[in-house]
């Protein structure tokens, strides 16, 4: 095994290179830590936007379902009171037409809400 001389000194150039290496490593780590923190913050914001958007979509879907059920009960009530088959057919036709129109509106509203949620979640601060 090689013995180190008692009065061995690290040359100044080697010491300077080592110090620069440590400084560069610290700077690189600080930049990495900053970028990681920023990415985590953006992910958190994005997740919050997605959660809020999902809540909004659920509320819209629930409201549309409730509206549809109420329309169905109204139809049933009116069918029971119908005087003849002609009135039954008219009531049924009106019901189907109004439900199809409302279905289109709800699909558009949900699509717009989903798009807004996606845009908000990917928005750059």
Protein backbone atom coordinates (compact mmCIF):
# COMPACT_ATOMS: atom_id res chain seq x y z
CA UNK A 1 0.00 0.00 0.00
CA UNK A 2 1.20 3.46 -0.85
CA UNK A 3 2.03 5.81 2.02
CA UNK A 4 0.93 9.44 1.94
CA UNK A 5 3.75 11.85 2.69
CA UNK A 6 3.32 13.75 5.95
CA UNK A 7 3.50 17.18 4.41
CA UNK A 8 1.23 16.40 1.42
CA UNK A 9 -0.80 19.38 0.19
CA UNK A 10 -3.53 19.46 -2.42
CA UNK A 11 -2.42 21.73 -5.26
CA UNK A 12 -4.37 25.00 -5.53
CA UNK A 13 -5.60 24.18 -9.04
CA UNK A 14 -7.04 20.86 -7.87
CA UNK A 15 -8.67 22.56 -4.90
CA UNK A 16 -10.19 25.25 -7.19
CA UNK A 17 -11.51 22.59 -9.58
CA UNK A 18 -13.05 20.68 -6.67
CA UNK A 19 -14.66 23.84 -5.30
CA UNK A 20 -16.06 24.71 -8.73
CA UNK A 21 -17.36 21.16 -9.08
CA UNK A 22 -19.14 21.40 -5.72
CA UNK A 23 -20.58 24.83 -6.66
CA UNK A 24 -21.81 23.49 -10.01
CA UNK A 25 -23.34 20.43 -8.33
CA UNK A 26 -25.09 22.64 -5.76
CA UNK A 27 -26.38 24.96 -8.50
CA UNK A 28 -27.63 22.00 -10.56
CA UNK A 29 -29.34 20.53 -7.49
CA UNK A 30 -30.97 23.89 -6.62
CA UNK A 31 -32.29 24.19 -10.19
CA UNK A 32 -33.57 20.61 -10.07
CA UNK A 33 -35.25 21.16 -6.69
CA UNK A 34 -36.87 24.37 -7.94
CA UNK A 35 -38.14 22.69 -11.11
CA UNK A 36 -39.46 19.71 -9.11
CA UNK A 37 -41.26 22.03 -6.70
CA UNK A 38 -42.80 24.00 -9.57
CA UNK A 39 -43.90 20.79 -11.31
CA UNK A 40 -45.49 19.52 -8.09
CA UNK A 41 -47.32 22.81 -7.64
CA UNK A 42 -48.62 22.74 -11.22
CA UNK A 43 -49.74 19.12 -10.80
CA UNK A 44 -51.57 20.07 -7.63
CA UNK A 45 -53.29 22.99 -9.38
CA UNK A 46 -54.17 20.75 -12.31
CA UNK A 47 -55.59 18.08 -10.01
CA UNK A 48 -57.67 20.71 -8.18
CA UNK A 49 -59.04 21.97 -11.51
CA UNK A 50 -59.93 18.40 -12.50
CA UNK A 51 -61.66 17.78 -9.15
CA UNK A 52 -63.66 21.01 -9.45
CA UNK A 53 -64.55 20.18 -13.04
CA UNK A 54 -65.68 16.69 -12.08
CA UNK A 55 -67.91 18.12 -9.34
CA UNK A 56 -69.44 20.53 -11.87
CA UNK A 57 -70.00 17.71 -14.39
CA UNK A 58 -71.62 15.54 -11.72
CA UNK A 59 -73.96 18.35 -10.71
CA UNK A 60 -74.97 18.98 -14.33
CA UNK A 61 -75.54 15.28 -14.98
CA UNK A 62 -77.57 14.88 -11.79
CA UNK A 63 -79.70 17.93 -12.64
CA UNK A 64 -80.33 16.59 -16.15
CA UNK A 65 -81.29 13.18 -14.76
CA UNK A 66 -83.66 14.77 -12.25
CA UNK A 67 -85.21 16.90 -14.98
CA UNK A 68 -85.69 13.83 -17.18
CA UNK A 69 -87.28 11.83 -14.36
CA UNK A 70 -89.68 14.69 -13.59
CA UNK A 71 -90.64 14.85 -17.28
CA UNK A 72 -91.29 11.10 -17.22
CA UNK A 73 -93.52 11.38 -14.16
CA UNK A 74 -95.38 14.29 -15.77
CA UNK A 75 -95.91 12.14 -18.88
CA UNK A 76 -97.21 9.25 -16.77
CA UNK A 77 -99.62 11.60 -14.97
CA UNK A 78 -100.87 13.02 -18.26
CA UNK A 79 -101.21 9.56 -19.86
CA UNK A 80 -103.40 8.41 -17.00
CA UNK A 81 -105.68 11.39 -17.62
CA UNK A 82 -105.77 10.96 -21.42
CA UNK A 83 -109.26 10.61 -22.88
CA UNK A 84 -108.39 8.56 -25.95
CA UNK A 85 -105.59 6.91 -27.92
CA UNK A 86 -105.10 10.03 -30.05
CA UNK A 87 -104.29 12.07 -26.95
CA UNK A 88 -101.95 9.30 -25.72
CA UNK A 89 -100.06 9.39 -29.02
CA UNK A 90 -99.84 13.18 -28.96
CA UNK A 91 -98.54 13.20 -25.40
CA UNK A 92 -96.00 10.49 -26.19
CA UNK A 93 -94.82 12.27 -29.35
CA UNK A 94 -94.38 15.59 -27.51
CA UNK A 95 -92.53 13.83 -24.72
CA UNK A 96 -90.09 12.06 -27.06
CA UNK A 97 -89.45 15.25 -29.04
CA UNK A 98 -88.80 17.32 -25.93
CA UNK A 99 -86.56 14.62 -24.43
CA UNK A 100 -84.49 14.34 -27.61
CA UNK A 101 -84.09 18.12 -27.78
CA UNK A 102 -83.11 18.27 -24.10
CA UNK A 103 -80.72 15.34 -24.55
CA UNK A 104 -78.91 17.32 -27.27
CA UNK A 105 -78.71 20.39 -25.04
CA UNK A 106 -77.40 18.37 -22.09
CA UNK A 107 -74.81 16.62 -24.26
CA UNK A 108 -73.60 20.03 -25.50
CA UNK A 109 -73.49 21.47 -21.96
CA UNK A 110 -71.58 18.47 -20.62
CA UNK A 111 -69.17 18.60 -23.55
CA UNK A 112 -68.51 22.29 -22.95
CA UNK A 113 -68.00 21.71 -19.23
CA UNK A 114 -65.60 18.82 -19.90
CA UNK A 115 -63.64 20.92 -22.39
CA UNK A 116 -63.43 23.81 -19.92
CA UNK A 117 -62.19 21.43 -17.23
CA UNK A 118 -59.48 20.06 -19.53
CA UNK A 119 -58.40 23.56 -20.58
CA UNK A 120 -58.31 24.80 -16.98
CA UNK A 121 -56.30 21.76 -15.88
CA UNK A 122 -53.67 22.30 -18.56
CA UNK A 123 -53.54 26.10 -18.33
CA UNK A 124 -50.05 27.48 -17.73
CA UNK A 125 -49.78 29.91 -14.84
